[in-house]
Each structure stands twice: as C-alpha cells, then as structure tokens.
mmCIF file of C-alpha atoms in Angstrom:
data_model
loop_
_atom_site.group_PDB
_atom_site.id
_atom_site.type_symbol
_atom_site.label_atom_id
_atom_site.label_comp_id
_atom_site.label_asym_id
_atom_site.label_seq_id
_atom_site.Cartn_x
_atom_site.Cartn_y
_atom_site.Cartn_z
ATOM 1 C CA MET A 1 7.517 -22.389 38.025
ATOM 2 C CA GLU A 2 4.258 -22.948 39.763
ATOM 3 C CA LEU A 3 4.375 -19.559 41.471
ATOM 4 C CA LYS A 4 4.926 -17.774 38.164
ATOM 5 C CA SER A 5 1.985 -19.486 36.525
ATOM 6 C CA ASP A 6 -0.067 -18.610 39.607
ATOM 7 C CA ILE A 7 0.779 -14.935 39.086
ATOM 8 C CA GLU A 8 0.006 -15.211 35.394
ATOM 9 C CA ASP A 9 -3.276 -16.877 36.219
ATOM 10 C CA THR A 10 -4.149 -14.133 38.686
ATOM 11 C CA LEU A 11 -3.363 -11.426 36.133
ATOM 12 C CA THR A 12 -5.381 -13.202 33.486
ATOM 13 C CA GLN A 13 -8.220 -13.590 35.945
ATOM 14 C CA GLN A 14 -8.122 -9.895 36.836
ATOM 15 C CA LYS A 15 -8.110 -8.985 33.177
ATOM 16 C CA GLN A 16 -11.041 -11.290 32.566
ATOM 17 C CA GLN A 17 -12.938 -9.812 35.486
ATOM 18 C CA LYS A 18 -12.360 -6.301 34.140
ATOM 19 C CA GLN A 19 -13.541 -7.309 30.689
ATOM 20 C CA GLU A 20 -16.539 -8.955 32.259
ATOM 21 C CA GLN A 21 -17.429 -5.821 34.169
ATOM 22 C CA GLN A 22 -17.193 -3.764 30.992
ATOM 23 C CA GLN A 23 -19.379 -6.200 29.135
ATOM 24 C CA GLU A 24 -21.817 -6.581 32.002
ATOM 25 C CA GLN A 25 -24.762 -5.779 29.783
ATOM 26 C CA HIS A 26 -24.092 -8.851 27.687
ATOM 27 C CA HIS A 27 -23.633 -11.414 30.434
ATOM 28 C CA PHE A 28 -26.389 -13.451 31.960
ATOM 29 C CA HIS A 29 -26.781 -12.514 35.622
ATOM 30 C CA VAL A 30 -28.088 -15.193 37.934
ATOM 31 C CA LEU A 31 -29.265 -14.715 41.497
ATOM 32 C CA ALA A 32 -28.517 -17.931 43.393
ATOM 33 C CA VAL A 33 -30.350 -18.643 46.639
ATOM 34 C CA ASP A 34 -29.313 -21.493 48.949
ATOM 35 C CA ASP A 35 -28.828 -21.822 52.698
ATOM 36 C CA SER A 36 -25.978 -24.304 52.245
ATOM 37 C CA LEU A 37 -22.561 -22.674 51.859
ATOM 38 C CA ILE A 38 -21.206 -25.670 49.976
ATOM 39 C CA ASP A 39 -24.096 -25.697 47.543
ATOM 40 C CA ARG A 40 -23.702 -21.949 46.988
ATOM 41 C CA LYS A 41 -20.038 -22.429 46.197
ATOM 42 C CA LEU A 42 -20.785 -25.283 43.837
ATOM 43 C CA LEU A 43 -23.561 -23.402 42.081
ATOM 44 C CA GLU A 44 -21.427 -20.303 41.774
ATOM 45 C CA LYS A 45 -18.701 -22.330 40.107
ATOM 46 C CA LEU A 46 -21.116 -24.100 37.782
ATOM 47 C CA LEU A 47 -22.553 -20.764 36.698
ATOM 48 C CA LYS A 48 -19.176 -19.080 36.241
ATOM 49 C CA VAL A 49 -17.953 -21.989 34.138
ATOM 50 C CA SER A 50 -21.094 -21.438 32.059
ATOM 51 C CA SER A 51 -20.094 -17.773 31.563
ATOM 52 C CA CYS A 52 -22.676 -16.315 33.901
ATOM 53 C CA GLN A 53 -22.375 -13.544 36.414
ATOM 54 C CA VAL A 54 -23.491 -14.765 39.808
ATOM 55 C CA THR A 55 -24.812 -13.212 42.974
ATOM 56 C CA CYS A 56 -25.249 -15.650 45.867
ATOM 57 C CA VAL A 57 -27.525 -15.098 48.826
ATOM 58 C CA GLU A 58 -28.271 -17.438 51.699
ATOM 59 C CA SER A 59 -32.006 -17.044 52.141
ATOM 60 C CA GLY A 60 -35.290 -16.106 50.537
ATOM 61 C CA ASP A 61 -35.378 -12.947 52.625
ATOM 62 C CA LYS A 62 -31.950 -11.893 51.411
ATOM 63 C CA ALA A 63 -33.095 -12.577 47.847
ATOM 64 C CA LEU A 64 -36.152 -10.374 48.277
ATOM 65 C CA GLU A 65 -33.990 -7.692 49.828
ATOM 66 C CA TYR A 66 -31.640 -7.847 46.852
ATOM 67 C CA LEU A 67 -34.554 -7.553 44.447
ATOM 68 C CA GLY A 68 -35.919 -4.608 46.360
ATOM 69 C CA LEU A 69 -39.056 -6.462 47.386
ATOM 70 C CA LEU A 70 -38.602 -6.671 51.135
ATOM 71 C CA ASP A 71 -40.167 -3.507 52.478
ATOM 72 C CA GLY A 72 -43.509 -4.083 50.804
ATOM 73 C CA LEU A 73 -42.624 -1.812 47.933
ATOM 74 C CA GLU A 74 -43.150 -4.507 45.339
ATOM 75 C CA CYS A 75 -45.649 -3.477 42.772
ATOM 76 C CA ASP A 76 -48.941 -5.195 42.305
ATOM 77 C CA ALA A 77 -48.726 -7.657 39.422
ATOM 78 C CA THR A 78 -51.845 -6.133 37.899
ATOM 79 C CA LEU A 79 -50.220 -2.719 37.785
ATOM 80 C CA SER A 80 -47.053 -3.770 36.037
ATOM 81 C CA SER A 81 -46.470 -2.729 32.499
ATOM 82 C CA SER A 82 -43.121 -2.709 30.784
ATOM 83 C CA SER A 83 -42.487 0.910 31.679
ATOM 84 C CA PHE A 84 -43.310 0.320 35.330
ATOM 85 C CA SER A 85 -41.069 -2.738 35.463
ATOM 86 C CA SER A 86 -38.126 -0.852 34.101
ATOM 87 C CA THR A 87 -38.744 1.876 36.659
ATOM 88 C CA GLN A 88 -38.705 -0.778 39.363
ATOM 89 C CA SER A 89 -35.437 -2.200 38.124
ATOM 90 C CA SER A 90 -33.869 1.190 37.682
ATOM 91 C CA LYS A 91 -34.747 1.805 41.310
ATOM 92 C CA GLN A 92 -31.816 -0.490 41.976
ATOM 93 C CA GLU A 93 -29.612 1.557 39.627
ATOM 94 C CA GLY A 94 -29.780 -0.722 36.640
ATOM 95 C CA LEU A 95 -30.047 -3.975 38.560
ATOM 96 C CA ARG A 96 -30.499 -6.724 36.055
ATOM 97 C CA VAL A 97 -31.322 -10.282 36.990
ATOM 98 C CA ASN A 98 -31.799 -12.741 34.147
ATOM 99 C CA MET A 99 -32.580 -15.782 36.234
ATOM 100 C CA ILE A 100 -33.167 -16.822 39.812
ATOM 101 C CA MET A 101 -32.039 -20.241 40.984
ATOM 102 C CA THR A 102 -33.257 -21.244 44.399
ATOM 103 C CA ASP A 103 -33.090 -24.232 46.702
ATOM 104 C CA TYR A 104 -36.504 -25.573 47.651
ATOM 105 C CA CYS A 105 -35.864 -26.564 51.240
ATOM 106 C CA MET A 106 -34.603 -23.623 53.259
ATOM 107 C CA PRO A 107 -35.214 -22.525 56.859
ATOM 108 C CA GLY A 108 -37.637 -19.616 57.017
ATOM 109 C CA MET A 109 -38.833 -18.816 53.532
ATOM 110 C CA SER A 110 -38.836 -21.847 51.253
ATOM 111 C CA GLY A 111 -37.910 -21.734 47.581
ATOM 112 C CA TYR A 112 -41.560 -22.228 46.775
ATOM 113 C CA ASP A 113 -42.511 -19.185 48.870
ATOM 114 C CA LEU A 114 -39.821 -17.181 47.133
ATOM 115 C CA LEU A 115 -41.127 -18.333 43.760
ATOM 116 C CA LYS A 116 -44.613 -17.120 44.643
ATOM 117 C CA ARG A 117 -43.327 -13.760 45.867
ATOM 118 C CA VAL A 118 -41.282 -13.228 42.729
ATOM 119 C CA LYS A 119 -44.131 -14.232 40.439
ATOM 120 C CA GLY A 120 -46.401 -11.784 42.214
ATOM 121 C CA SER A 121 -43.992 -8.898 41.784
ATOM 122 C CA SER A 122 -42.459 -6.729 39.109
ATOM 123 C CA TRP A 123 -39.837 -9.429 38.674
ATOM 124 C CA LYS A 124 -42.468 -11.921 37.560
ATOM 125 C CA ASP A 125 -40.997 -12.302 34.099
ATOM 126 C CA VAL A 126 -37.640 -13.470 35.390
ATOM 127 C CA PRO A 127 -37.289 -17.245 35.012
ATOM 128 C CA VAL A 128 -37.093 -19.011 38.362
ATOM 129 C CA VAL A 129 -35.437 -22.401 38.672
ATOM 130 C CA LEU A 130 -36.009 -24.557 41.736
ATOM 131 C CA MET A 131 -33.504 -27.085 43.058
ATOM 132 C CA SER A 132 -33.933 -29.892 45.547
ATOM 133 C CA SER A 133 -32.118 -32.950 46.819
ATOM 134 C CA GLU A 134 -35.443 -34.758 47.037
ATOM 135 C CA ASN A 135 -37.356 -36.114 44.086
ATOM 136 C CA VAL A 136 -40.948 -35.524 45.096
ATOM 137 C CA PRO A 137 -43.190 -35.449 42.006
ATOM 138 C CA SER A 138 -46.006 -33.553 43.732
ATOM 139 C CA ARG A 139 -43.532 -30.908 44.871
ATOM 140 C CA ILE A 140 -42.158 -30.608 41.362
ATOM 141 C CA SER A 141 -45.622 -30.211 39.803
ATOM 142 C CA MET A 142 -46.549 -27.640 42.414
ATOM 143 C CA CYS A 143 -43.532 -25.520 41.563
ATOM 144 C CA LEU A 144 -43.964 -25.840 37.825
ATOM 145 C CA GLU A 145 -47.603 -24.878 38.155
ATOM 146 C CA GLU A 146 -46.625 -21.826 40.144
ATOM 147 C CA GLY A 147 -44.461 -20.744 37.212
ATOM 148 C CA ALA A 148 -41.056 -22.284 37.858
ATOM 149 C CA GLU A 149 -39.089 -22.656 34.668
ATOM 150 C CA GLU A 150 -37.279 -25.833 35.648
ATOM 151 C CA PHE A 151 -36.902 -28.078 38.635
ATOM 152 C CA LEU A 152 -33.421 -29.487 38.996
ATOM 153 C CA LEU A 153 -32.359 -32.334 41.235
ATOM 154 C CA LYS A 154 -29.291 -31.992 43.403
ATOM 155 C CA PRO A 155 -26.453 -32.550 43.332
ATOM 156 C CA LEU A 156 -26.114 -30.239 40.359
ATOM 157 C CA GLN A 157 -23.787 -30.976 37.485
ATOM 158 C CA LEU A 158 -22.686 -29.130 34.384
ATOM 159 C CA SER A 159 -25.223 -31.046 32.327
ATOM 160 C CA ASP A 160 -28.004 -29.486 34.416
ATOM 161 C CA LEU A 161 -26.718 -26.022 33.599
ATOM 162 C CA GLU A 162 -26.680 -27.002 29.945
ATOM 163 C CA LYS A 163 -30.434 -27.568 30.263
ATOM 164 C CA LEU A 164 -30.710 -23.878 31.093
ATOM 165 C CA GLN A 165 -28.718 -22.791 28.021
ATOM 166 C CA PRO A 166 -31.825 -22.087 25.880
ATOM 167 C CA HIS A 167 -32.871 -19.399 28.361
ATOM 168 C CA LEU A 168 -29.362 -17.996 28.352
ATOM 169 C CA LEU A 169 -28.987 -17.909 24.585
ATOM 170 C CA LYS A 170 -32.328 -16.239 23.959
ATOM 171 C CA SER A 171 -31.736 -13.630 26.611
ATOM 172 C CA ILE A 172 -28.292 -12.678 25.324
ATOM 173 C CA ASP A 173 -29.420 -12.660 21.690
ATOM 174 C CA HIS A 174 -32.302 -10.357 22.465
ATOM 175 C CA SER A 175 -30.249 -7.999 24.565
ATOM 176 C CA CYS A 176 -27.905 -7.637 21.606
ATOM 177 C CA GLU A 177 -30.563 -6.609 19.115
ATOM 178 C CA ASN A 178 -31.528 -3.663 21.302
ATOM 179 C CA ASN A 179 -29.550 -2.370 24.193
ATOM 180 C CA THR A 180 -32.380 -0.334 25.706
ATOM 181 C CA LYS A 181 -33.779 -1.442 29.066
ATOM 182 C CA SER A 182 -37.410 -1.180 28.071
ATOM 183 C CA ASN A 183 -36.931 -4.027 25.676
ATOM 184 C CA LYS A 184 -35.777 -6.316 28.446
ATOM 185 C CA ASP A 185 -39.291 -7.261 29.515
ATOM 186 C CA LYS A 186 -40.437 -7.831 25.970
ATOM 187 C CA ASN A 187 -37.562 -10.241 25.431
ATOM 188 C CA VAL A 188 -38.219 -12.101 28.639
ATOM 189 C CA ASP A 189 -41.893 -12.432 27.704
ATOM 190 C CA ASP A 190 -40.775 -14.199 24.539
ATOM 191 C CA ASP A 191 -38.642 -16.465 26.688
ATOM 192 C CA ASN A 192 -41.622 -17.278 28.870
ATOM 193 C CA ASN A 193 -43.742 -18.238 25.895
ATOM 194 C CA ASN A 194 -41.070 -20.602 24.687
ATOM 195 C CA CYS A 195 -40.420 -21.900 28.147
ATOM 196 C CA LYS A 196 -44.008 -22.900 28.818
ATOM 197 C CA SER A 197 -43.691 -25.588 26.190
ATOM 198 C CA ASN A 198 -40.470 -26.707 27.846
ATOM 199 C CA ASN A 199 -42.098 -27.147 31.226
ATOM 200 C CA LYS A 200 -43.532 -30.567 30.512
ATOM 201 C CA LEU A 201 -40.154 -31.685 29.261
ATOM 202 C CA SER A 202 -38.383 -30.428 32.359
ATOM 203 C CA LYS A 203 -40.921 -32.158 34.599
ATOM 204 C CA ARG A 204 -40.057 -35.485 33.009
ATOM 205 C CA LYS A 205 -36.378 -34.754 33.297
ATOM 206 C CA ALA A 206 -36.675 -33.848 36.943
ATOM 207 C CA MET A 207 -38.268 -37.186 37.716
ATOM 208 C CA SER A 208 -35.525 -39.164 36.061
ATOM 209 C CA PRO A 209 -32.296 -37.579 37.258
ATOM 210 C CA GLU A 210 -30.030 -39.451 34.887
ATOM 211 C CA THR A 211 -30.051 -37.598 31.601
ATOM 212 C CA PRO A 212 -28.286 -39.631 28.942
ATOM 213 C CA GLU A 213 -27.810 -36.745 26.544
ATOM 214 C CA ARG A 214 -24.784 -34.573 26.978
ATOM 215 C CA ARG A 215 -24.915 -31.486 24.846
ATOM 216 C CA PRO A 216 -21.574 -29.844 24.196
ATOM 217 C CA LYS A 217 -20.753 -27.149 26.708
ATOM 218 C CA LEU A 218 -20.996 -23.651 25.270
ATOM 219 C CA LYS A 219 -18.201 -22.159 27.295
ATOM 220 C CA GLY A 220 -17.116 -18.582 26.968
ATOM 221 C CA LEU A 221 -20.229 -17.445 25.205
ATOM 222 C CA ALA A 222 -19.788 -13.711 25.168
ATOM 223 C CA VAL A 223 -21.885 -12.239 22.411
ATOM 224 C CA LEU A 224 -20.974 -8.730 21.452
ATOM 225 C CA MET B 1 9.612 -45.706 35.470
ATOM 226 C CA ASP B 2 10.522 -42.114 36.220
ATOM 227 C CA ALA B 3 9.391 -40.286 39.342
ATOM 228 C CA VAL B 4 6.427 -38.553 37.700
ATOM 229 C CA SER B 5 5.076 -41.743 36.140
ATOM 230 C CA GLN B 6 5.433 -43.556 39.431
ATOM 231 C CA LEU B 7 3.545 -40.866 41.278
ATOM 232 C CA GLN B 8 0.879 -40.739 38.606
ATOM 233 C CA SER B 9 0.499 -44.492 38.714
ATOM 234 C CA HIS B 10 0.119 -44.413 42.488
ATOM 235 C CA PHE B 11 -2.385 -41.580 42.146
ATOM 236 C CA ILE B 12 -4.428 -43.527 39.626
ATOM 237 C CA SER B 13 -4.645 -46.644 41.782
ATOM 238 C CA TYR B 14 -5.405 -44.579 44.889
ATOM 239 C CA THR B 15 -8.206 -42.772 43.089
ATOM 240 C CA SER B 16 -9.620 -46.049 41.741
ATOM 241 C CA ASN B 17 -9.673 -47.389 45.242
ATOM 242 C CA LEU B 18 -11.554 -44.347 46.537
ATOM 243 C CA TYR B 19 -14.267 -44.894 43.953
ATOM 244 C CA GLY B 20 -14.185 -48.663 44.242
ATOM 245 C CA GLU B 21 -14.599 -48.628 48.011
ATOM 246 C CA GLY B 22 -17.440 -46.151 47.715
ATOM 247 C CA PHE B 23 -15.699 -43.341 49.544
ATOM 248 C CA VAL B 24 -16.565 -41.042 46.692
ATOM 249 C CA ASP B 25 -18.995 -41.237 43.806
ATOM 250 C CA ASP B 26 -19.489 -39.602 40.421
ATOM 251 C CA GLN B 27 -20.251 -36.223 41.991
ATOM 252 C CA PHE B 28 -16.639 -36.056 43.199
ATOM 253 C CA TYR B 29 -15.567 -36.454 39.590
ATOM 254 C CA GLN B 30 -17.996 -33.669 38.601
ATOM 255 C CA LEU B 31 -16.201 -31.384 41.069
ATOM 256 C CA GLN B 32 -12.846 -32.174 39.467
ATOM 257 C CA LYS B 33 -14.295 -31.282 36.074
ATOM 258 C CA LEU B 34 -15.194 -27.816 37.333
ATOM 259 C CA GLN B 35 -11.675 -26.997 38.447
ATOM 260 C CA ASP B 36 -9.671 -24.958 35.996
ATOM 261 C CA GLY B 37 -6.703 -22.614 35.722
ATOM 262 C CA SER B 38 -8.610 -19.664 37.127
ATOM 263 C CA ASN B 39 -9.351 -21.554 40.332
ATOM 264 C CA PRO B 40 -6.882 -24.448 40.693
ATOM 265 C CA ASP B 41 -7.766 -25.023 44.361
ATOM 266 C CA PHE B 42 -11.479 -25.262 43.849
ATOM 267 C CA VAL B 43 -11.808 -28.909 44.876
ATOM 268 C CA ILE B 44 -9.594 -28.516 47.928
ATOM 269 C CA GLU B 45 -11.555 -25.419 48.986
ATOM 270 C CA VAL B 46 -14.911 -27.114 48.680
ATOM 271 C CA VAL B 47 -13.692 -30.238 50.453
ATOM 272 C CA SER B 48 -12.215 -28.148 53.288
ATOM 273 C CA LEU B 49 -15.498 -26.321 53.647
ATOM 274 C CA PHE B 50 -17.246 -29.653 53.794
ATOM 275 C CA PHE B 51 -15.114 -30.914 56.669
ATOM 276 C CA GLU B 52 -15.517 -27.686 58.630
ATOM 277 C CA ASP B 53 -19.233 -27.896 58.084
ATOM 278 C CA SER B 54 -19.500 -31.597 58.940
ATOM 279 C CA GLU B 55 -17.564 -31.128 62.168
ATOM 280 C CA LYS B 56 -19.952 -28.385 63.255
ATOM 281 C CA LEU B 57 -23.017 -30.402 62.336
ATOM 282 C CA ILE B 58 -21.752 -33.545 64.057
ATOM 283 C CA ASN B 59 -21.059 -31.546 67.222
ATOM 284 C CA ASN B 60 -24.588 -30.168 67.065
ATOM 285 C CA MET B 61 -26.002 -33.661 66.671
ATOM 286 C CA ALA B 62 -23.928 -34.926 69.596
ATOM 287 C CA ARG B 63 -25.088 -32.071 71.827
ATOM 288 C CA ALA B 64 -28.705 -32.668 70.922
ATOM 289 C CA LEU B 65 -28.496 -36.431 71.424
ATOM 290 C CA GLU B 66 -26.621 -36.219 74.688
ATOM 291 C CA SER B 67 -28.756 -33.464 76.175
ATOM 292 C CA GLN B 68 -30.339 -34.213 79.519
ATOM 293 C CA ALA B 69 -33.435 -32.248 78.603
ATOM 294 C CA THR B 70 -36.032 -33.572 76.156
ATOM 295 C CA LEU B 71 -34.344 -34.884 73.074
ATOM 296 C CA ASP B 72 -35.377 -32.910 70.024
ATOM 297 C CA TYR B 73 -35.249 -35.535 67.275
ATOM 298 C CA LYS B 74 -36.417 -33.034 64.725
ATOM 299 C CA GLN B 75 -33.422 -30.850 65.415
ATOM 300 C CA VAL B 76 -31.068 -33.806 65.101
ATOM 301 C CA GLY B 77 -32.841 -34.767 61.885
ATOM 302 C CA ASP B 78 -32.373 -31.265 60.508
ATOM 303 C CA HIS B 79 -28.627 -31.398 61.108
ATOM 304 C CA VAL B 80 -28.479 -34.838 59.503
ATOM 305 C CA HIS B 81 -30.434 -33.525 56.530
ATOM 306 C CA GLN B 82 -27.946 -30.696 56.077
ATOM 307 C CA LEU B 83 -24.996 -33.037 56.253
ATOM 308 C CA LYS B 84 -26.686 -35.393 53.831
ATOM 309 C CA GLY B 85 -27.056 -32.513 51.380
ATOM 310 C CA SER B 86 -23.497 -31.316 51.560
ATOM 311 C CA SER B 87 -22.020 -34.822 51.442
ATOM 312 C CA SER B 88 -24.125 -35.506 48.363
ATOM 313 C CA SER B 89 -22.926 -32.284 46.758
ATOM 314 C CA ILE B 90 -19.267 -33.191 47.054
ATOM 315 C CA GLY B 91 -19.707 -36.885 46.296
ATOM 316 C CA ALA B 92 -18.921 -38.193 49.793
ATOM 317 C CA SER B 93 -21.057 -41.224 49.248
ATOM 318 C CA ARG B 94 -20.332 -43.275 52.368
ATOM 319 C CA VAL B 95 -21.053 -40.276 54.581
ATOM 320 C CA LYS B 96 -24.234 -39.675 52.638
ATOM 321 C CA ASP B 97 -25.317 -43.305 53.138
ATOM 322 C CA VAL B 98 -24.841 -43.079 56.897
ATOM 323 C CA CYS B 99 -26.912 -39.889 56.885
ATOM 324 C CA ASN B 100 -29.732 -41.691 55.094
ATOM 325 C CA GLY B 101 -29.892 -44.366 57.768
ATOM 326 C CA PHE B 102 -29.501 -41.793 60.507
ATOM 327 C CA LYS B 103 -32.444 -39.799 59.196
ATOM 328 C CA THR B 104 -34.673 -42.868 59.397
ATOM 329 C CA HIS B 105 -33.693 -43.478 63.016
ATOM 330 C CA CYS B 106 -34.393 -39.843 63.891
ATOM 331 C CA GLU B 107 -37.855 -40.190 62.436
ATOM 332 C CA ALA B 108 -38.355 -43.398 64.422
ATOM 333 C CA GLN B 109 -36.952 -41.605 67.479
ATOM 334 C CA ASN B 110 -34.652 -44.526 68.177
ATOM 335 C CA HIS B 111 -32.074 -43.170 70.609
ATOM 336 C CA GLU B 112 -29.786 -46.206 70.534
ATOM 337 C CA MET B 113 -29.581 -46.344 66.756
ATOM 338 C CA CYS B 114 -29.114 -42.582 66.528
ATOM 339 C CA LEU B 115 -26.105 -42.791 68.823
ATOM 340 C CA ARG B 116 -24.681 -45.598 66.713
ATOM 341 C CA CYS B 117 -25.167 -43.576 63.549
ATOM 342 C CA LEU B 118 -23.447 -40.619 65.146
ATOM 343 C CA GLN B 119 -20.409 -42.762 65.936
ATOM 344 C CA ARG B 120 -20.431 -44.164 62.430
ATOM 345 C CA LEU B 121 -20.669 -40.670 61.000
ATOM 346 C CA LYS B 122 -17.644 -39.485 62.969
ATOM 347 C CA TYR B 123 -15.717 -42.513 61.808
ATOM 348 C CA GLU B 124 -16.616 -42.099 58.137
ATOM 349 C CA CYS B 125 -15.882 -38.377 58.101
ATOM 350 C CA ASN B 126 -12.488 -38.851 59.722
ATOM 351 C CA LEU B 127 -11.623 -41.683 57.377
ATOM 352 C CA LEU B 128 -12.653 -39.713 54.300
ATOM 353 C CA LYS B 129 -10.687 -36.722 55.506
ATOM 354 C CA MET B 130 -7.542 -38.811 55.787
ATOM 355 C CA LYS B 131 -8.105 -40.411 52.389
ATOM 356 C CA LEU B 132 -8.650 -37.095 50.642
ATOM 357 C CA GLN B 133 -5.698 -35.471 52.374
ATOM 358 C CA THR B 134 -3.558 -38.292 51.018
ATOM 359 C CA LEU B 135 -5.061 -37.802 47.575
ATOM 360 C CA PHE B 136 -4.379 -34.067 47.547
ATOM 361 C CA LYS B 137 -0.851 -34.668 48.785
ATOM 362 C CA LEU B 138 -0.259 -37.046 45.881
ATOM 363 C CA GLN B 139 -1.555 -34.406 43.489
ATOM 364 C CA GLN B 140 0.829 -31.833 44.921
ATOM 365 C CA GLN B 141 3.730 -34.274 44.641
ATOM 366 C CA ILE B 142 2.952 -34.884 40.982
ATOM 367 C CA LEU B 143 2.801 -31.161 40.268
ATOM 368 C CA ALA B 144 5.996 -30.500 42.233
ATOM 369 C CA ALA B 145 7.749 -33.159 40.156
ATOM 370 C CA GLY B 146 6.682 -31.297 37.022
ATOM 371 C CA GLY B 147 3.927 -33.682 36.005
ATOM 372 C CA SER B 148 0.233 -33.208 35.399
ATOM 373 C CA VAL B 149 -2.549 -34.691 37.443
ATOM 374 C CA PRO B 150 -4.708 -37.106 35.443
ATOM 375 C CA LEU B 151 -8.454 -36.461 35.578
ATOM 376 C CA LEU B 152 -10.118 -39.726 36.421
ATOM 377 C CA ASP B 153 -13.711 -40.722 36.586
ATOM 378 C CA LYS B 154 -15.230 -43.816 38.120
#
C-alpha cells in the first residue's frame, strides 16, 4: 500500500513539476546562497512549500557567476536603464530572479559583500534578503542601509517566509498585468518603494526573533 | 488497545521525552511541519545529512586539537561555528549548547576545556543519533501497521 502511494506521489510530483515549468513565468524565482548544505536544504524546502522556484548555490562567487556578474561584465549602475537591464537579463536567455536570499557569514565573499555587488549591478532592483544565526544589531543596520530588504535570523521557519509574502504577491501580480520583460524592472521599482517603508519594521523584527503573529500560509499561490 | 494505538502512544511519550530532556527544540518541530506527501523523507534526509556533517566536523576538530604543530584555535572555532549552525537549524539543542560553550573555550584558547567539549560533543551527537533512529523506527512501525504518525510539538 505504501509503495503504491509512493508511485502515485512521484507521478503527482512529476506532473506538478511539469506544470511548474510551463508556468515558470508566473512563479517567484529565488536564488538562495548559503555555504551550509543543511541550511540550503532547509531553505529550499521552505521556499518550495511557499510555492517558489529555487536555485541554490554555495557561495557568493557562485551567485555572481549565476547572475552573470563574475567576469567583470556587470554594467555600471549609472548606465542602467530598464532597456539595458532587460538586455543584461536576456544575456542569460531569459534568466529571471525575483529575490536573492543569502547567508551573512560565509567563507570568502560574505553576504554583505554579495549584497553590495548586486546593488552595484544591473540586478540592483532585485530584493536581497540577508540571513544570520547571530543577532548583531550593528550588522543588521549595516545591511539594511546597504539596501537589504529584510534581515532574517536563523534558524528559519515558515513564519519568516511569510514575512516575505508581500514581495512575492506584488511581483506575481505585476507580472500578470503585463507579460513583457521590459515591465519587470518597473514592477520591481514599485516593490522597492513599498519595501523601503518596510525596512524599519523588519529591523525591529530581526532584533526580536520571536514573532507572535502567525499569518495564514498562502500555499499554492499560482496566479494565472 | 490495538497495535496502532499502542505504537502511537509509545511514539507520543518518546517524542515528549525528546523535547522534555532538551534533545530537540521547537526547530525540530518546524522541520516536521515542512514534510509533506511530495517529500515524505524530508526530515530523515536532513537529519542524516546533519550526522554526516557533524561527524566530519568533529573529526576536523579532533585533528586540529590533537595536532603536534601549533594549535589553530581559530580553525577549531570555525568548525564549531559550523556545527553550531547546523545543529540549530535542525533543532538539535543539546548539541548546539555544547557548541556554544566550546566556542567560548576556543576564543579563550583553553586546550583542556576544548578537549572536554570535544568529548562531550561526540557523546551528545551519538546519543542524539540513537534517539532519533529509535524515533524514526517507531514512525515506520506505525505506518507499517496502517496508522498515521501524529505531528507533535513541544
């Protein structure tokens, strides 16, 4: 009986994966960066349960490589305009990253360094979330000031991902109004404007890890 | 009481004990919450990864502490920090606590206390491994008997 339900589960999973691939445009894609294998696995699961597509990499360098920023080909922030940014992303054949989540403390390039590199590149409008096992207020302020969207304390739980839902919802809503790539940056700019007012809130939340509120989980949010 | 109820009852008291004795904390419960039909072995996979990882890290710590050359406390501290992170992520709270103490002794460069922490770490990891293996076995027995595994928090 168990074996049969395993097969059924696998088939369902394959079907779901296929549907997901077809609806790729409408799913939030997160780039997760962490040197710890266990934390990557946990984060991947948390994101999948929250209906996100995930790509995991183990270092800041690998993240930059993925984003096409490693060989010094990143564009100057002053040069970027929405048309340039979409050229940069189409360089990767339609690579779309809606959010970057990175560990702070990593060997080699730290999450903070990665944050700075991203914010100084054509990917600057992508929200970056920092994570750390240590609650160091000065570290948190530093990251928020550098443009981090949120600073989450490890270990991560579903409720932390729920904090990121506003970014998710806005991004999916906007990508539904217009499916063209050039609108992507405009939408993310709107997100940034809304997120700036959220930054103070997230700073407080990061300093007190126990969040009493538990918003209902919005599972299976696939907006067509 | 039928077989399933008996097993479930045993499972419930075993789980309570794990939380009560501080072997695991709320984060372990959070892991259980993430497991679903599409990935029914998620918790076992993560826990297995943890024990592979902890064994490697503990061996690295042992090598560094027992080296005849100059002891690199920073290196030991880095391994401890990694283990602290992963134990925290899976809710292995006793292991995490030992790591906290260990880190302090690395910073103080106290060789004697570091060695003691290393021994303690080995002990706690082995103990937790046995406890969780028993827990997973109980889960499998419940499922094999046609029952469902209750999801329990602290």
